[in-house]
Structures are given as structure tokens and as C-alpha cells.
PDB file of C-alpha atoms and ligand atoms in Angstrom:
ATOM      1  CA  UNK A   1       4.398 -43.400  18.863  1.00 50.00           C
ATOM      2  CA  UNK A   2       7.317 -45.612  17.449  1.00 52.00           C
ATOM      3  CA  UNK A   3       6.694 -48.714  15.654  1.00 59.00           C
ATOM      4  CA  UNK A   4       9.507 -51.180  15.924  1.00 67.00           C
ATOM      5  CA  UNK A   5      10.056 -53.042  12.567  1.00 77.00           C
ATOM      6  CA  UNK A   6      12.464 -54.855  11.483  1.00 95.00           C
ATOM      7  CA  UNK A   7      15.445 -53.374   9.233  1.00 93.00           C
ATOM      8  CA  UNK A   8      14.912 -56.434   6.480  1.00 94.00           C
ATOM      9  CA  UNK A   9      11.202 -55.055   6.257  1.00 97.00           C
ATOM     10  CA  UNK A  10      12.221 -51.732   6.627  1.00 98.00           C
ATOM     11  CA  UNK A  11      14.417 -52.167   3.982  1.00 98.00           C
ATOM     12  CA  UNK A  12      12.119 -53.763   1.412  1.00 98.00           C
ATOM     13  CA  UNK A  13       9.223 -50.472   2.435  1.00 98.00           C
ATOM     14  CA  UNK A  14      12.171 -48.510   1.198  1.00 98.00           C
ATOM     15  CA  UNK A  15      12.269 -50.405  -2.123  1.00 98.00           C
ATOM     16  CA  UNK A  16       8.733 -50.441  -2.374  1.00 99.00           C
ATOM     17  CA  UNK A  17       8.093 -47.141  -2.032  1.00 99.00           C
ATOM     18  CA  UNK A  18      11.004 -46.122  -4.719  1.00 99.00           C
ATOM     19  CA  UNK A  19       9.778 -48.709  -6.985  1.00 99.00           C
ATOM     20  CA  UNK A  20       5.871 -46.640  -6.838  1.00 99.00           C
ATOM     21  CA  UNK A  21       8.092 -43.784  -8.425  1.00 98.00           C
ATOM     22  CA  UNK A  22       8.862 -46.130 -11.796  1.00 98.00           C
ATOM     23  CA  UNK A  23       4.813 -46.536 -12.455  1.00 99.00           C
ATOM     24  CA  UNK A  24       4.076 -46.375 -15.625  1.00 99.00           C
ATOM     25  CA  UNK A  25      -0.084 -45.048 -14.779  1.00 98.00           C
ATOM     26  CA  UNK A  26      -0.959 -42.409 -17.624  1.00 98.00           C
ATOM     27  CA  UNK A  27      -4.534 -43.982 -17.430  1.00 98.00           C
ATOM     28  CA  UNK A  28      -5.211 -45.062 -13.552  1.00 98.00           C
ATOM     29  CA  UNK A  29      -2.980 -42.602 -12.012  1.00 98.00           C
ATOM     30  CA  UNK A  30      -2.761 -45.313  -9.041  1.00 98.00           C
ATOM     31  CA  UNK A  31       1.148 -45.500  -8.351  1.00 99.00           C
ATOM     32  CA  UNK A  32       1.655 -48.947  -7.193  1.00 99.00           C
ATOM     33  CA  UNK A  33       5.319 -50.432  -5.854  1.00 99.00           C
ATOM     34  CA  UNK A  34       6.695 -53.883  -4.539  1.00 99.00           C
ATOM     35  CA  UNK A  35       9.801 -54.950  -2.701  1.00 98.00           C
ATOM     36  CA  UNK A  36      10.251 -59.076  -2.895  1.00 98.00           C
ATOM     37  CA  UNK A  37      12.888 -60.699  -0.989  1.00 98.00           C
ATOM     38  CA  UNK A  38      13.826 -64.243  -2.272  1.00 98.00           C
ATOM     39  CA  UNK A  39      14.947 -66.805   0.379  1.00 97.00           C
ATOM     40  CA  UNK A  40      18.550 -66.341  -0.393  1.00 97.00           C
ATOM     41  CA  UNK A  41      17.915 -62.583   0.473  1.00 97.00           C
ATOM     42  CA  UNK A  42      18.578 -61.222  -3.243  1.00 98.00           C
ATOM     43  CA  UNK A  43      15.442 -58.192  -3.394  1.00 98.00           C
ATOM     44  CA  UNK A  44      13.508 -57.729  -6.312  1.00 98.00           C
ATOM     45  CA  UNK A  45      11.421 -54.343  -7.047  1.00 99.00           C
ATOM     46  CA  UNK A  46       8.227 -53.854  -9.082  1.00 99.00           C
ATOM     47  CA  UNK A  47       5.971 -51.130 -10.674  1.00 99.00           C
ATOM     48  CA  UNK A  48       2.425 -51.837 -11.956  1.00 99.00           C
ATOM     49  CA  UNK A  49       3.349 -50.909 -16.058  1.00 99.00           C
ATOM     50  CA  UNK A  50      -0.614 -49.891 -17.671  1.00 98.00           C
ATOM     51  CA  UNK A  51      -0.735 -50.184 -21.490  1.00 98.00           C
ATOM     52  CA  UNK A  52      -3.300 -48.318 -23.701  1.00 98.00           C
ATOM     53  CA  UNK A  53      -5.062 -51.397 -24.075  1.00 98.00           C
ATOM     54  CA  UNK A  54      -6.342 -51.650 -20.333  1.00 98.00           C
ATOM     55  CA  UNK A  55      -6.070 -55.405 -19.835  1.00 98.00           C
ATOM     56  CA  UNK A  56      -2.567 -55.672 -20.935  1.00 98.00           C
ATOM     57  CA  UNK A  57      -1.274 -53.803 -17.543  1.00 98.00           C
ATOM     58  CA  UNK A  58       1.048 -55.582 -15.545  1.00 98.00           C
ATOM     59  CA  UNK A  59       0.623 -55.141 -11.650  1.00 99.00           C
ATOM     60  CA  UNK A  60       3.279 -53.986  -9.578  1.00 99.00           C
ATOM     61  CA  UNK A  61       3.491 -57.221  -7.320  1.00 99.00           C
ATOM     62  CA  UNK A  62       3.752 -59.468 -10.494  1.00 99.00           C
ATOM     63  CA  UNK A  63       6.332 -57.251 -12.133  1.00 99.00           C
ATOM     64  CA  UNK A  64       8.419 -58.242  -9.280  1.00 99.00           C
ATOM     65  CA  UNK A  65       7.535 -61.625  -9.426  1.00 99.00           C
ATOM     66  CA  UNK A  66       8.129 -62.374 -12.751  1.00 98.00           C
ATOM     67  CA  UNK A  67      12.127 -60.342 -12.482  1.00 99.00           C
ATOM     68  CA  UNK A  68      12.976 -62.603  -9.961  1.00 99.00           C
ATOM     69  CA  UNK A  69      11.776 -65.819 -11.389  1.00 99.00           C
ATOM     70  CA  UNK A  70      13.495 -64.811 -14.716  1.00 98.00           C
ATOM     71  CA  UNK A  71      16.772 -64.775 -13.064  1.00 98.00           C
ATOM     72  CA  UNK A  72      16.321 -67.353 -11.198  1.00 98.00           C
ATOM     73  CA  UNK A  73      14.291 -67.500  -8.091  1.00 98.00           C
ATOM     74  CA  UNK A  74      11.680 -69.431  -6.996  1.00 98.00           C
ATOM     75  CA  UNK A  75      11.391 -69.329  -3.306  1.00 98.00           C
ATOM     76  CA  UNK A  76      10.372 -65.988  -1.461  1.00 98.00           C
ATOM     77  CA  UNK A  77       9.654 -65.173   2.221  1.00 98.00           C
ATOM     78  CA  UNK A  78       8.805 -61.552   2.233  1.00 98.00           C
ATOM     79  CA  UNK A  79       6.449 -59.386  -0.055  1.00 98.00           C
ATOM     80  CA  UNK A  80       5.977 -55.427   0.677  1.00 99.00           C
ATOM     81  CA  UNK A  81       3.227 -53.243  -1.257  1.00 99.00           C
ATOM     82  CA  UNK A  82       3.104 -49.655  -0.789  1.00 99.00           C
ATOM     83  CA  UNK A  83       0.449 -47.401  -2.908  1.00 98.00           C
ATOM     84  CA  UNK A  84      -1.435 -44.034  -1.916  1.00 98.00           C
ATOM     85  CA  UNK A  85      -3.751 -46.303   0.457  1.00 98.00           C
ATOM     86  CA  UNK A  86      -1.686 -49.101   1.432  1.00 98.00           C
ATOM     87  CA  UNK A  87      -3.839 -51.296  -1.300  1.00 97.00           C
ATOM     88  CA  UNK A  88      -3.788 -54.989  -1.030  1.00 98.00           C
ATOM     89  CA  UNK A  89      -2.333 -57.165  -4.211  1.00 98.00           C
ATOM     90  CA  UNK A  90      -5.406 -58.300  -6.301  1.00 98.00           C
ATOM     91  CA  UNK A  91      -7.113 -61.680  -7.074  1.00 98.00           C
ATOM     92  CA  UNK A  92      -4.719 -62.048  -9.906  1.00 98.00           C
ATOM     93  CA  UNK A  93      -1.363 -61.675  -7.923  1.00 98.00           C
ATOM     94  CA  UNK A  94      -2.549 -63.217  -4.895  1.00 98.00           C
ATOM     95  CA  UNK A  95      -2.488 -66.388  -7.406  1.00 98.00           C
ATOM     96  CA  UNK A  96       0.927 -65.844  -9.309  1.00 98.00           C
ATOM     97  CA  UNK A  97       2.482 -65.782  -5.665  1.00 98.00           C
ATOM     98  CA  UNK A  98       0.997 -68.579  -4.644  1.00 98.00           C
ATOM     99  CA  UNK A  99       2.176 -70.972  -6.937  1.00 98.00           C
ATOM    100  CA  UNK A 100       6.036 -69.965  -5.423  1.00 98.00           C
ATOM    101  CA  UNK A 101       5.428 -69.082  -1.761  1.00 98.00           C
ATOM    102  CA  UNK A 102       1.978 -69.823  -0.530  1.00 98.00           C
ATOM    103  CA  UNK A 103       3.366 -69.229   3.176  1.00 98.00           C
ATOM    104  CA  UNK A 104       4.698 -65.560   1.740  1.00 98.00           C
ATOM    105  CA  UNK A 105       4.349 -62.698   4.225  1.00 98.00           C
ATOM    106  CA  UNK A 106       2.910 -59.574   2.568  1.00 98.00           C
ATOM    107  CA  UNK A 107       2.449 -56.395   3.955  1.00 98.00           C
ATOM    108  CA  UNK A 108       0.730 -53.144   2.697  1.00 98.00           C
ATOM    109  CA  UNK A 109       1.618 -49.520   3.230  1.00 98.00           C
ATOM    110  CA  UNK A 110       0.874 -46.119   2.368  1.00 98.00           C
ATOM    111  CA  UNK A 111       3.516 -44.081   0.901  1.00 98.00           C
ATOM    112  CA  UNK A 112       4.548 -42.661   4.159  1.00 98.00           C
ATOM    113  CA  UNK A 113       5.976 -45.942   5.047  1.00 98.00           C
ATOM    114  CA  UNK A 114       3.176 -46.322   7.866  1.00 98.00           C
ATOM    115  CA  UNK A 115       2.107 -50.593   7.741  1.00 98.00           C
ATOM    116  CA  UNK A 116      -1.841 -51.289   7.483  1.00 98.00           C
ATOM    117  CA  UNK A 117      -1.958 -55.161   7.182  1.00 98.00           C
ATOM    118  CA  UNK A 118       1.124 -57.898   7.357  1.00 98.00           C
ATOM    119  CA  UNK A 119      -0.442 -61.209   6.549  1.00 98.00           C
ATOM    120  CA  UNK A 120       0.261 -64.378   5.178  1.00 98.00           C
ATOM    121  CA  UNK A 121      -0.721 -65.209   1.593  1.00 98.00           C
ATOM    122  CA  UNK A 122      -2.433 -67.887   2.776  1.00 98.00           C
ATOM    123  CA  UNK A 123      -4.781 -65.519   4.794  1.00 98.00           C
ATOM    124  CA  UNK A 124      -5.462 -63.845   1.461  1.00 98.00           C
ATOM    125  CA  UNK A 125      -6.242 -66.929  -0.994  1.00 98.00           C
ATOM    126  CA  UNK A 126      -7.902 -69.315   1.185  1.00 98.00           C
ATOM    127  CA  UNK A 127      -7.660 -73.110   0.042  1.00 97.00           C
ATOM    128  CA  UNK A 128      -5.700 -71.665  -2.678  1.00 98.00           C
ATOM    129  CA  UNK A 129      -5.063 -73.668  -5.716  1.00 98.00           C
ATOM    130  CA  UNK A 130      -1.112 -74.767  -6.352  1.00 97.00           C
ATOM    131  CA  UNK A 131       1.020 -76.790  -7.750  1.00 96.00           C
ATOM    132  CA  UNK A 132       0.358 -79.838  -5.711  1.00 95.00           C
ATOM    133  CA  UNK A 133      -3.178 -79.768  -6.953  1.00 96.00           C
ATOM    134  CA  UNK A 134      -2.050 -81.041 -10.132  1.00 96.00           C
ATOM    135  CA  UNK A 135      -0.337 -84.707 -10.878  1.00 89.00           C
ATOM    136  CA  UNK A 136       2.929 -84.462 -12.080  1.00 80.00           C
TER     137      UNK A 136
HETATM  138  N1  THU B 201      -2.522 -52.680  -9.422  1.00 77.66           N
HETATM  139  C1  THU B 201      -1.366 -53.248  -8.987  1.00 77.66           C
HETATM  140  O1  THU B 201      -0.275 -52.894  -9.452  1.00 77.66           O
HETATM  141  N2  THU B 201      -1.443 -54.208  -8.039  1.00 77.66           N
HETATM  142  C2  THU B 201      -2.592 -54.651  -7.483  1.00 77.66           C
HETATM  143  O2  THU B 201      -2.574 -55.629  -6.751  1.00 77.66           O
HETATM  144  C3  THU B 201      -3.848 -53.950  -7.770  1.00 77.66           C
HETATM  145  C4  THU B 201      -3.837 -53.046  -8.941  1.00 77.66           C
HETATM  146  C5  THU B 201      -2.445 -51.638 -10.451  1.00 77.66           C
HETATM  147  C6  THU B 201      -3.005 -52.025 -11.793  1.00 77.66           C
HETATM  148  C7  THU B 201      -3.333 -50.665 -12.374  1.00 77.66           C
HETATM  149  O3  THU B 201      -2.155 -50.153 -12.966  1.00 77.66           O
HETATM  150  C8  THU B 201      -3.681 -49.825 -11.173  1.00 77.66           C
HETATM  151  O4  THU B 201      -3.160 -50.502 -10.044  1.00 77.66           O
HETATM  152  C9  THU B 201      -5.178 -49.611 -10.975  1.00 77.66           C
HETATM  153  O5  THU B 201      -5.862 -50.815 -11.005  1.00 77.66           O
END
């Protein structure tokens, strides 16, 4: 069977998947990529990057996150994950993306390319907490 998907999201699996190949995972072994497109299309990849001291491990998602932000971007529409078994971005990211693009589309896949969930980030932090939660 064929799956029909769309050549922006095909694009960012692509980038996704090649970004998994940059892990840095001597300790978990878990290869994790991301492909984040920012509303004025510019695409920003991610690895998860594990340090010996476990905590200090950046996630793949947030890698992404934070490369864009740094050069400039703050609004993002599209977020693809791809590991082993099309994992789903943790507690931790879920919250990071939040605070730019609570209405961000994320999907998972494996590393075949093959799509398991495409959500909304809302669907994954429910009554999430933002910006506008806190007075200016
Ligand atoms: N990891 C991510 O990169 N993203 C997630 O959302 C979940 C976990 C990484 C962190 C660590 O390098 C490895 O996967 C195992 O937890």
C-alpha cells in the first residue's frame, strides 16, 4: 500500500531521519532525530546529544528547538521525530515547544520513514501551561 504524504513532510522525515545519524548516544544507544520547520519555511534539524553525566543530555526535539530560536525563530508549524520505534517527544520537550507553537503538528516515525502518530501538541500537553499564563 502507498501512503500519500505530503513532500513538505516528506521532506522534514528526510531530515529527521539524517539528523538520528548525528546522535551523540554512547550511554542509551537510542538514536533520536528531529526535522522543525519554522513558519517562514527555514528547517531546522536535531540530535538528542547524552553527556556522561546522564541529566545533562539534550533531546533531539529540543536541540532543534533551541538552533532555530538562536537564529532567530520563534514561530513553527511542523515538528517530525523519527527513532528506532517512532518514539514520542517527552514531558520535557512537549513543554519547550509549547511555549512557541502550542498548535505545532508533530509526527513520529520509525527509521524506515513509515508515520505512527501525527498530532497536535496540544493533543500531547493538555491545558498546557504558556506564556499567556503569566502577566506581562
Ligand atoms: N530522547 C530524545 O531525544 N527525545 C525524547 O523526546 C525522548 C528521549 C533521548 C534522550 C536520550 O538521549 C535517549 O533518548 C534515551 O532517553
Amino acid at each position: 500500500m502507498t501512503v500519500n504524504v505530503d513532500s513538505a513532510v516528506q521532506q522534514l522525515i528526510e531530515v529527521a531521519i539524517a539528523a538520528a545519524g548525528n546522535a551523540y548516544i554512547p550511554y542509551s544507544n537510542y538514536p533520536v532525530g528531529a526535522g522543525l520547520r519554522a513558519l517562514d519555511g527555514t528547517i531546522y534539524s536535531g540530535c538528542n546529544v547524552e553527556n556522561a553525566s546522564y541529566p545533562v543530555t539534550i533531546c533531539g526535539e529540543r536541540t532543534a528547538l533551541v538552533k532555530a530560536v538562536s537564529e532567530g525563530r520563534r514561530q513553527f508549524d511542523l515538528l517530525v521525530v523519527a527513532t528506532r520505534n517512532a518514539g514520542s517527544p517527552c514531558g520535557m520537550c512537549r513543554q519547550m515547544l509549547y511555549e512557541f507553537a502550542p498548535n505545532l503538528r508533530v509526527i513520529t516515525v520509525d527509521m524506515d520513514g513509515n508515520i505512527h502518530t501525527d498530532v497536535l501538541l496540544t493533543d500531547l500537553l493538555l491545558d498546557g501551561f504558556g506564556p499567556d499564563r503569566l502577566p506581562r
